[in-house]
XYZ file of C-alpha atoms in Angstrom:
656
model
C 48.374 -13.579 -148.952
C 45.135 -14.661 -150.059
C 43.714 -14.441 -153.271
C 40.241 -12.868 -153.564
C 37.538 -14.541 -154.426
C 33.917 -13.114 -156.067
C 30.873 -14.404 -154.672
C 27.332 -13.617 -157.505
C 24.447 -13.564 -155.950
C 21.363 -12.995 -158.120
C 18.348 -12.621 -156.922
C 14.917 -11.315 -158.957
C 11.896 -10.781 -156.963
C 8.204 -8.744 -158.227
C 5.917 -7.127 -155.455
C 2.837 -5.848 -157.081
C 3.403 -1.283 -155.779
C -0.414 1.087 -155.258
C 0.938 4.674 -155.773
C -1.203 7.600 -156.896
C 1.035 7.886 -160.180
C 0.176 4.916 -161.178
C 3.362 1.927 -161.187
C 2.171 -1.763 -161.897
C 5.199 -2.935 -161.094
C 8.283 -3.541 -159.092
C 11.299 -5.200 -160.239
C 15.087 -5.997 -158.181
C 17.964 -7.577 -158.070
C 20.247 -7.781 -156.390
C 24.118 -8.472 -157.024
C 26.675 -8.807 -154.256
C 30.228 -8.903 -155.059
C 32.446 -10.005 -151.629
C 36.204 -9.861 -152.084
C 38.085 -11.773 -149.068
C 40.591 -8.999 -147.487
C 43.545 -10.624 -146.296
C 44.785 -8.057 -143.948
C 42.768 -8.920 -140.285
C 40.647 -11.593 -141.788
C 38.015 -9.024 -142.589
C 35.894 -8.595 -145.974
C 34.197 -5.714 -147.598
C 32.194 -6.284 -150.622
C 29.510 -5.177 -152.937
C 26.054 -5.187 -153.409
C 23.766 -3.846 -155.861
C 20.014 -3.464 -155.424
C 17.688 -2.101 -158.567
C 14.624 -0.396 -157.474
C 11.692 2.126 -159.307
C 11.480 5.348 -157.130
C 7.677 6.528 -155.737
C 8.204 3.006 -153.246
C 5.466 3.677 -150.810
C 7.254 4.352 -146.875
C 8.779 1.366 -145.085
C 8.209 -0.631 -148.207
C 11.118 -3.634 -148.145
C 13.718 -3.756 -150.650
C 14.980 -6.605 -149.448
C 16.371 -8.510 -146.874
C 19.853 -7.145 -146.396
C 21.943 -9.486 -143.582
C 20.590 -12.932 -145.194
C 22.369 -11.585 -148.941
C 25.778 -9.820 -146.575
C 25.710 -13.923 -144.786
C 24.710 -12.299 -141.459
C 23.194 -14.269 -139.033
C 20.059 -12.017 -137.767
C 20.795 -13.158 -134.250
C 23.850 -11.254 -133.848
C 22.902 -7.745 -135.998
C 22.424 -5.834 -133.455
C 25.377 -6.783 -131.401
C 26.963 -6.109 -134.718
C 25.372 -2.845 -134.617
C 24.020 -3.332 -139.033
C 23.517 0.788 -139.821
C 23.488 2.754 -142.458
C 26.261 5.123 -142.368
C 25.819 8.291 -145.696
C 25.732 11.867 -145.932
C 22.188 11.200 -147.857
C 21.146 8.125 -148.136
C 20.392 7.648 -144.951
C 17.055 9.937 -145.011
C 15.913 7.883 -147.894
C 16.614 3.767 -146.107
C 16.964 2.145 -142.538
C 18.021 -0.604 -141.451
C 15.585 -3.291 -139.283
C 17.601 -4.232 -136.756
C 15.565 -7.136 -135.604
C 15.537 -9.066 -138.765
C 18.075 -7.779 -141.211
C 15.650 -5.334 -143.949
C 15.898 -2.829 -146.071
C 13.738 -0.641 -146.243
C 12.816 2.499 -147.440
C 12.256 5.785 -145.339
C 11.159 8.844 -147.016
C 9.206 8.993 -150.929
C 12.190 8.869 -153.769
C 12.010 11.186 -156.671
C 14.105 10.449 -158.794
C 14.499 13.695 -160.660
C 15.391 15.696 -157.866
C 18.311 13.017 -156.792
C 19.298 12.921 -160.695
C 17.460 14.576 -163.067
C 18.172 13.457 -166.447
C 21.135 11.381 -165.595
C 20.399 8.149 -167.453
C 21.579 6.374 -163.857
C 20.267 7.914 -160.719
C 22.236 5.578 -157.784
C 22.897 6.133 -154.083
C 25.923 4.942 -152.605
C 26.214 4.327 -149.350
C 27.531 1.532 -146.512
C 26.711 -1.213 -144.198
C 28.984 -1.496 -141.631
C 29.248 -3.806 -138.961
C 31.391 -4.191 -136.268
C 32.425 -7.405 -134.322
C 34.478 -8.118 -135.846
C 34.066 -5.704 -138.828
C 33.060 -4.980 -141.749
C 31.980 -2.529 -144.175
C 29.810 -3.222 -147.788
C 28.728 -0.614 -150.622
C 25.427 -0.571 -151.057
C 24.749 0.628 -154.298
C 20.965 1.428 -154.978
C 19.673 2.460 -159.019
C 16.618 4.459 -158.762
C 14.418 3.302 -162.017
C 11.973 6.178 -163.632
C 8.972 5.445 -163.663
C 6.601 7.771 -165.405
C 5.276 9.775 -162.800
C 5.563 13.439 -164.384
C 3.495 14.490 -167.663
C 5.198 16.382 -170.480
C 4.785 20.003 -169.792
C 4.872 21.865 -172.083
C 6.692 25.816 -170.188
C 3.570 28.082 -171.094
C -0.077 26.940 -171.753
C -0.453 28.490 -174.752
C 1.710 29.644 -177.292
C 1.487 32.263 -179.557
C 3.530 33.876 -182.588
C 2.827 35.235 -186.605
C 3.574 34.346 -189.583
C 3.131 36.031 -192.684
C 0.296 35.771 -195.122
C 2.570 35.004 -197.977
C 4.720 31.959 -196.265
C 6.113 29.799 -199.060
C 4.296 26.790 -198.594
C 6.840 24.111 -197.211
C 7.637 26.101 -194.939
C 8.875 25.043 -190.478
C 7.990 27.086 -187.986
C 9.695 25.624 -184.825
C 7.985 25.290 -181.827
C 9.299 25.169 -178.639
C 9.916 21.600 -177.238
C 7.774 19.773 -173.916
C 9.681 18.731 -170.968
C 10.106 15.636 -169.299
C 11.937 14.938 -166.242
C 11.339 11.501 -167.154
C 14.381 9.701 -168.667
C 13.936 6.681 -171.428
C 10.626 5.686 -172.799
C 8.955 7.505 -169.988
C 9.904 11.162 -171.586
C 8.690 13.119 -174.697
C 8.176 10.480 -177.024
C 6.035 12.201 -180.354
C 3.853 15.265 -180.883
C 0.666 15.403 -182.513
C -1.806 18.070 -183.577
C -5.188 19.023 -183.324
C -6.522 18.621 -186.986
C -7.057 20.922 -189.312
C -6.816 22.263 -193.069
C -3.492 24.622 -192.848
C -0.154 23.204 -190.453
C 0.944 19.618 -190.781
C 3.935 19.046 -187.276
C 7.450 16.986 -188.051
C 10.112 16.571 -185.267
C 13.504 16.634 -185.503
C 16.240 15.580 -183.313
C 19.107 17.588 -181.657
C 22.366 16.399 -181.081
C 21.370 15.507 -177.443
C 18.763 12.819 -179.108
C 15.782 15.186 -177.516
C 13.235 15.765 -180.083
C 11.804 19.473 -181.159
C 8.658 20.138 -182.852
C 8.446 22.476 -186.057
C 4.969 23.732 -187.402
C 4.811 22.962 -191.885
C 3.049 24.854 -193.162
C 0.693 22.919 -195.648
C -1.972 25.375 -197.976
C -1.139 29.263 -198.296
C -2.321 31.724 -195.540
C -5.165 34.526 -196.289
C -4.953 37.522 -193.158
C -8.512 38.529 -195.262
C -10.154 35.335 -194.827
C -9.081 33.903 -191.407
C -6.118 36.081 -189.217
C -6.390 33.331 -186.222
C -5.602 29.808 -186.066
C -5.607 28.414 -182.867
C -3.955 24.305 -182.588
C -3.690 22.356 -179.486
C -0.130 21.262 -179.400
C 0.537 17.712 -177.364
C 2.889 16.154 -176.266
C 2.370 12.488 -175.987
C 5.195 9.680 -174.055
C 5.979 6.093 -174.334
C 5.199 5.081 -170.339
C 2.517 2.546 -168.894
C 0.113 4.316 -168.409
C 0.987 7.131 -171.434
C 1.248 10.453 -170.195
C 0.707 13.678 -172.123
C 0.900 17.541 -172.050
C -0.872 20.473 -174.431
C -0.487 23.972 -175.249
C -2.127 25.700 -177.658
C -0.685 27.765 -180.242
C -2.544 30.510 -181.979
C -1.333 31.943 -184.503
C -1.000 35.656 -185.722
C -1.337 36.492 -189.994
C 0.137 39.074 -190.391
C 1.989 40.839 -193.514
C 5.420 41.398 -194.642
C 7.956 39.729 -191.868
C 8.848 36.346 -193.847
C 12.013 35.434 -192.498
C 12.159 33.565 -188.289
C 15.551 34.380 -187.492
C 18.238 31.599 -187.390
C 20.711 29.742 -184.117
C 23.881 28.916 -185.887
C 23.669 26.428 -184.366
C 20.648 24.265 -182.552
C 22.281 23.213 -179.250
C 25.804 25.483 -177.660
C 28.205 23.082 -175.050
C 30.132 24.912 -172.843
C 32.749 23.701 -169.946
C 32.764 26.648 -166.542
C 35.358 25.908 -163.423
C 33.722 26.208 -160.339
C 35.182 28.928 -159.242
C 34.292 31.669 -162.191
C 34.088 34.683 -160.915
C 30.450 36.751 -161.528
C 29.629 38.450 -164.075
C 32.026 36.820 -166.595
C 31.030 35.786 -169.390
C 29.492 32.080 -170.784
C 29.352 32.510 -174.064
C 28.267 34.754 -176.968
C 25.379 32.830 -179.528
C 24.593 34.384 -182.146
C 21.270 34.215 -184.394
C 21.040 35.878 -188.281
C 17.439 37.095 -190.169
C 17.400 37.771 -193.303
C 15.232 40.660 -193.140
C 16.008 44.055 -193.292
C 15.414 46.547 -190.733
C 13.027 45.958 -187.579
C 11.862 42.355 -189.118
C 16.198 41.504 -188.845
C 16.075 43.024 -184.822
C 17.289 40.319 -182.726
C 16.124 39.963 -179.032
C 17.515 37.192 -177.169
C 16.336 35.671 -173.879
C 16.581 32.766 -171.196
C 13.549 31.013 -170.874
C 12.927 28.376 -167.751
C 12.523 24.715 -168.646
C 11.004 22.997 -166.185
C 11.361 22.347 -162.042
C 13.649 20.797 -162.036
C 15.706 22.065 -164.585
C 16.108 25.687 -163.786
C 18.926 28.513 -164.032
C 17.539 31.491 -161.805
C 19.520 34.414 -160.442
C 22.994 31.874 -161.331
C 23.171 33.290 -165.292
C 21.840 36.259 -168.209
C 21.730 37.218 -171.339
C 22.220 40.658 -172.950
C 18.696 40.801 -175.058
C 21.426 42.387 -177.760
C 23.972 40.622 -178.178
C 23.306 36.976 -177.252
C 26.217 37.305 -174.895
C 25.002 35.173 -171.496
C 26.753 35.509 -167.988
C 27.682 33.765 -164.772
C 24.384 36.179 -162.465
C 26.093 33.979 -159.676
C 28.797 31.272 -158.139
C 28.924 28.084 -159.633
C 29.598 25.237 -157.192
C 30.012 21.716 -158.539
C 28.850 20.312 -155.517
C 25.371 21.385 -155.574
C 24.404 20.832 -159.910
C 26.556 19.870 -162.211
C 25.482 20.738 -165.331
C 22.764 23.306 -166.893
C 20.842 23.827 -169.799
C 19.228 26.810 -170.724
C 16.812 27.411 -172.876
C 17.131 30.987 -176.067
C 15.124 32.647 -177.395
C 15.736 34.389 -180.550
C 12.873 37.166 -181.081
C 12.317 39.087 -184.611
C 11.060 42.362 -184.740
C 8.074 40.890 -186.983
C 7.789 38.240 -183.478
C 8.908 35.231 -185.365
C 11.531 33.531 -183.069
C 13.727 30.748 -183.221
C 15.102 28.825 -180.521
C 18.753 26.860 -178.711
C 20.314 25.181 -176.196
C 22.789 25.965 -174.104
C 24.581 23.095 -172.299
C 27.273 23.925 -168.971
C 29.113 21.114 -167.813
C 30.641 22.846 -164.896
C 34.736 21.731 -164.203
C 35.254 20.663 -159.824
C 37.582 22.278 -158.734
C 39.365 21.768 -155.777
C 37.829 24.140 -153.285
C 35.839 21.314 -150.177
C 38.538 20.284 -147.952
C 38.317 17.001 -146.685
C 35.734 15.699 -143.702
C 36.686 13.374 -140.909
C 33.911 11.157 -138.908
C 33.754 9.129 -136.939
C 32.044 6.677 -136.846
C 32.325 4.450 -133.881
C 35.483 4.525 -131.032
C 36.050 2.360 -128.416
C 36.697 4.094 -125.750
C 38.120 3.937 -123.127
C 40.403 1.255 -124.445
C 41.366 -1.859 -122.250
C 45.482 -1.775 -122.087
C 45.365 -5.219 -122.339
C 44.702 -5.197 -125.336
C 46.763 -6.974 -128.091
C 48.140 -5.355 -131.220
C 46.370 -4.958 -133.872
C 43.107 -4.035 -131.971
C 40.243 -1.749 -133.555
C 39.796 0.981 -131.180
C 37.977 4.124 -133.911
C 36.082 3.472 -137.835
C 37.185 7.134 -139.389
C 35.411 8.539 -142.632
C 36.886 10.799 -145.050
C 34.906 11.793 -147.152
C 35.430 15.381 -149.725
C 32.807 16.442 -152.081
C 34.658 17.186 -154.786
C 35.507 14.508 -157.542
C 38.401 12.992 -158.511
C 41.695 13.623 -158.089
C 40.142 16.455 -156.114
C 38.416 13.831 -154.355
C 40.916 10.947 -153.505
C 41.775 11.810 -149.559
C 45.264 10.097 -147.251
C 44.437 10.189 -143.819
C 47.318 9.814 -141.152
C 48.342 10.304 -138.129
C 50.488 13.356 -137.314
C 52.141 11.971 -133.455
C 53.630 8.340 -133.297
C 51.523 8.027 -129.874
C 51.126 3.766 -130.697
C 48.810 3.336 -133.466
C 47.956 3.267 -136.475
C 45.353 3.530 -139.942
C 44.915 1.115 -142.385
C 42.391 2.043 -144.811
C 39.489 0.913 -146.098
C 37.758 2.672 -148.967
C 36.572 5.593 -147.849
C 37.244 4.848 -144.416
C 39.993 4.222 -142.214
C 40.483 1.471 -139.092
C 42.424 3.732 -136.669
C 44.649 0.425 -134.781
C 47.644 -0.147 -132.186
C 50.084 -0.125 -132.999
C 51.517 -1.326 -130.003
C 51.494 -2.752 -126.725
C 50.059 -0.494 -124.332
C 50.892 0.607 -121.065
C 47.617 2.750 -118.257
C 50.074 3.330 -115.484
C 52.799 5.114 -118.145
C 50.081 6.436 -120.819
C 46.039 6.787 -119.701
C 44.838 8.637 -122.151
C 46.400 9.548 -125.542
C 45.103 12.930 -127.708
C 45.573 11.515 -131.735
C 45.639 14.326 -134.822
C 43.782 12.975 -137.677
C 45.524 14.626 -140.751
C 43.065 13.822 -144.270
C 45.091 15.845 -147.185
C 43.078 15.522 -150.866
C 45.120 15.308 -153.885
C 43.758 18.364 -155.295
C 46.441 21.408 -156.211
C 46.875 23.359 -154.632
C 45.346 20.051 -152.304
C 43.172 21.152 -149.113
C 43.513 19.730 -145.334
C 41.670 19.006 -142.235
C 42.500 17.553 -139.096
C 40.586 15.985 -135.886
C 41.272 15.081 -132.270
C 40.365 12.123 -131.185
C 40.313 10.938 -128.000
C 41.622 8.182 -126.355
C 41.075 6.683 -122.293
C 43.066 3.284 -120.697
C 40.842 1.699 -118.815
C 43.427 -0.320 -116.234
C 43.067 -4.238 -116.069
C 44.584 -5.665 -113.398
C 48.006 -6.708 -114.660
C 50.753 -5.051 -111.597
C 50.964 -6.958 -107.636
C 50.902 -3.952 -104.260
C 54.512 -3.383 -104.736
C 56.113 -2.752 -101.232
C 59.178 -0.120 -100.665
C 61.835 -2.821 -98.815
C 62.143 -5.692 -99.081
C 61.869 -6.229 -95.226
C 60.478 -3.915 -92.590
C 61.872 -4.113 -88.610
C 60.201 -3.030 -85.888
C 60.827 -2.582 -81.969
C 58.603 -2.841 -79.410
C 59.319 -2.759 -75.853
C 57.849 -5.375 -73.418
C 54.965 -5.907 -70.804
C 52.866 -3.222 -73.828
C 49.467 -2.746 -73.790
C 47.707 -5.078 -74.854
C 46.141 -2.919 -78.294
C 48.652 -0.550 -79.315
C 49.854 -0.148 -82.306
C 53.010 -1.103 -82.498
C 53.769 -0.106 -86.661
C 52.473 0.778 -89.676
C 53.227 -1.338 -93.374
C 52.204 -0.325 -96.435
C 51.984 -1.073 -99.967
C 51.686 0.739 -103.268
C 49.469 -0.147 -106.951
C 49.684 1.947 -109.825
C 46.653 0.618 -111.154
C 43.193 1.977 -110.469
C 40.381 1.085 -108.280
C 40.033 -1.484 -107.379
C 42.285 -2.799 -109.029
C 44.432 -0.724 -106.433
C 42.293 -0.942 -103.265
C 44.680 -3.251 -100.817
C 43.512 -6.123 -97.694
C 46.867 -6.321 -95.450
C 47.136 -10.324 -93.989
C 49.246 -11.869 -91.273
C 50.556 -15.451 -90.993
C 53.248 -17.089 -89.344
C 53.656 -20.283 -86.590
C 54.418 -18.842 -83.087
C 54.409 -21.892 -81.280
C 52.980 -25.750 -82.208
C 50.030 -24.785 -79.590
C 49.678 -20.585 -80.500
C 49.375 -18.758 -83.795
C 50.402 -15.269 -84.553
C 46.533 -13.850 -84.271
C 46.783 -14.576 -80.950
C 49.768 -12.615 -80.574
C 49.680 -9.738 -83.328
C 46.645 -8.489 -85.600
C 46.849 -6.263 -88.923
C 43.794 -3.536 -89.953
C 43.132 -4.890 -94.217
C 42.779 -1.791 -95.102
C 45.434 0.725 -93.395
C 48.625 -1.912 -92.975
C 48.398 -1.068 -88.773
C 49.760 -3.653 -86.945
C 48.964 -3.694 -83.160
C 49.742 -5.710 -79.927
C 47.247 -8.622 -78.687
C 49.209 -8.791 -76.285
C 51.656 -7.502 -73.696
C 54.404 -9.241 -75.429
C 57.321 -11.077 -72.354
C 61.386 -10.128 -73.682
C 62.594 -13.622 -71.350
C 59.292 -15.545 -73.057
C 59.253 -14.105 -77.076
C 62.594 -12.032 -78.278
C 61.742 -11.839 -81.762
C 58.283 -12.367 -84.490
C 59.100 -13.111 -87.712
C 55.979 -12.617 -89.752
C 55.383 -12.522 -93.180
C 52.631 -9.995 -94.349
C 50.445 -9.848 -97.927
C 49.785 -7.479 -99.773
C 46.149 -8.902 -101.879
C 44.783 -6.598 -104.608
C 40.920 -6.724 -104.705
C 41.655 -7.084 -109.241
C 40.262 -10.250 -110.932
C 42.100 -12.348 -110.787
C 43.987 -10.501 -107.811
C 47.465 -9.668 -107.288
C 49.497 -9.946 -104.507
C 52.894 -9.948 -102.598
C 54.493 -10.307 -99.874
C 57.322 -8.695 -97.420
C 58.791 -10.034 -94.575
C 58.111 -8.042 -90.806
C 61.246 -8.655 -87.670
C 59.672 -7.838 -84.585
C 62.359 -7.320 -81.901
C 60.674 -7.315 -78.164
C 63.164 -4.943 -77.193
C 64.000 -6.153 -73.293
C 63.058 -3.800 -69.810
C 64.351 -4.169 -66.043
C 61.722 -6.563 -65.147
C 64.224 -9.299 -63.232
C 66.046 -8.864 -59.767
C 69.478 -10.585 -59.834
C 68.646 -14.573 -58.255
C 71.929 -15.331 -56.870
C 72.493 -19.311 -57.326
C 75.247 -19.814 -54.935
C 75.679 -20.002 -51.969
C 72.730 -20.889 -52.452
C 69.838 -19.193 -50.894
C 67.636 -22.126 -50.404
C 69.407 -22.628 -46.323
C 66.825 -21.829 -44.850
C 67.787 -18.524 -43.253
C 70.815 -20.786 -41.647
C 74.082 -18.883 -42.412
C 76.368 -20.412 -45.110
C 80.012 -20.289 -43.270
C 83.522 -21.157 -45.750
C 86.671 -22.297 -44.378
C 89.833 -19.763 -44.391
C 92.901 -21.356 -43.213
C 94.517 -19.130 -41.089
C 97.562 -18.841 -42.278
C 96.061 -17.253 -45.092
C 97.923 -15.063 -47.596
C 96.497 -11.827 -48.310
C 93.590 -11.582 -51.937
C 93.355 -15.270 -51.192
C 90.234 -16.865 -52.744
C 87.806 -18.071 -50.286
C 84.688 -18.313 -52.676
C 82.740 -17.077 -55.461
C 79.442 -15.486 -55.095
C 76.726 -16.976 -58.374
C 74.364 -14.546 -59.558
C 71.772 -14.029 -62.407
C 69.703 -12.012 -64.468
C 66.814 -13.067 -66.788
C 67.181 -9.031 -68.351
C 69.177 -8.507 -71.211
C 71.419 -6.116 -72.415
C 72.073 -3.403 -69.410
C 69.608 -4.447 -67.370
C 71.448 -8.277 -67.069
C 74.891 -6.095 -66.091
C 75.298 -7.717 -62.352
C 77.939 -6.078 -59.882
C 78.263 -7.707 -56.596
C 78.336 -5.206 -53.157
C 79.162 -6.044 -48.735
C 76.037 -5.492 -47.191
C 77.346 -3.138 -44.935
C 78.803 -4.706 -41.444
C 81.061 -4.511 -38.907
C 84.223 -6.604 -38.424
C 84.535 -7.577 -42.128
C 87.284 -5.576 -43.080
C 89.194 -8.302 -43.925
C 88.066 -9.995 -47.103
C 86.687 -7.608 -49.996
C 84.296 -8.952 -52.962
C 84.987 -8.412 -56.673
C 82.375 -5.873 -58.514
C 82.856 -7.268 -61.281
C 82.629 -11.382 -60.790
C 81.634 -11.761 -57.509
C 85.241 -13.567 -55.352
C 85.354 -12.848 -52.019
C 89.450 -12.607 -51.050
C 90.901 -11.808 -48.089
C 92.148 -8.179 -47.758
C 94.837 -8.703 -45.491
C 96.819 -11.076 -42.921
C 94.154 -12.638 -40.128
C 94.471 -11.755 -36.374
C 94.505 -13.934 -34.272
C 92.435 -12.711 -31.089
C 92.090 -9.196 -32.074
C 95.360 -8.681 -31.904
C 96.922 -6.012 -34.631
C 98.427 -7.670 -37.552
């Protein structure tokens, strides 16, 4: 078995791009890993491209044909194409030059949310011979989203006797971008009462806190309005603001405090509706109404919302499912919870919900390519179909095994998420003209789920069978003196092939004499095999014809068979007997035989010799005297023609 080799190609390209959501440069790099597989001498590989989101439609990412080492002149015949349920929406391949293009707007935030790495994966497939390549396109973030506060105005209350240095947690801004393009810092408008600090949660996100720097006096100023600005570190820097309206009140001097600033919980996707997710808790050191806490779920952003999926008990802090979770639609949720006391002070925390996959999706079978009909002379190992098997689940739940239900002479060869249906044995259309192949895909979940697909495969004919006669020889009997042009015999062959391969042409061959051929005596209808007499036969000239009939099919190349036909001419009584002795050529003179006078009865006098050119009964002769007077002294043998004395001859007519 050949050892796998890995070829790494690295490329760096830059292209200036313009967009209303400004970004200045496009970078991409290509890493190709090609593994030469021994089986069927095919190659599978992986290519990695890195592009920025929001590229313009029809932008060229790379020449994928060059990166795969494909001949541009063969792209159309090899059917280079993208196979994917999702990536076909965003990319396409130009069949003329092999360029990979952007097909539609790509928004990394819509595709991947806050995930650190955003990948679109598809297969580039070619045929003749078959190869498939895993293409991984990493979507790099550009700073196309500004930080955004959920409310353009935030109102809260602070009691006038609050100690200097007291901190008030503010709602953080959301930015669906990642890394430096997400929220990096906060700024507060200039004022003499408050400053701003930043804290970091356990997940690495920052949130602002308002710090009291100078004692408040409600009687002097009962309202303060500040501008809170959130900034990212993208290029260019984007920002968002909210108005902080602070009311100075009496009494409520303690804000609620959560036991944790962030909670994590794992839920199986099949959890029933109205199930408890988690119980969160905040405490407040005040008393009475100022210690009464009300809980609420806050929408974070359009990219990360939970509308209708979860609900919270405003009194207890119990979060329950309000809808159906589906791992295949969304794998995690980030809930923002607000606790507000009776005096108007608030605290916030996050609840991160991770959805755990269960085996709730059966594998999906797709026929990507099918060669039907397939010629019956296809060699074992010929690929018949390319089958893609996909399971929307993950882990073991997405690992799929594929088998053929019946033993019909085909086998499946695995190739990543694909299976190649190949011939295992030679096939014969004359025995089986079509196959119904049942393919079963079964995942490795618990319990396992399966699906099946029936693939109908027709077998096309090749000219692999010569015409066949039902007998090795044929015998025909034809009476002589027949009418010219009459049908005398029909001979037919059969061919198990079909179409032109089974269309038969008949011909005859045989030399009768040195000067005439069989065609002057016989002809054959080339389509029906009916033989006709070209002339009237004369048994006395030709008693038998031995001809060879050839049946030739119309395949390419043509195949033929021969058979021998014996034609016996049947005699008719068309010739009179001819007397050879005594010779009839005497000119009418009588023929005399000398008989001794004293001959004894039964003495042989002579013998009449005659012949008949006919045969069989028609040539059997009998001899008789023509009735005349005075012939009773002689007799003639009916069968031999011998003439003998029947009694003693009498002299001078005396009675003997």
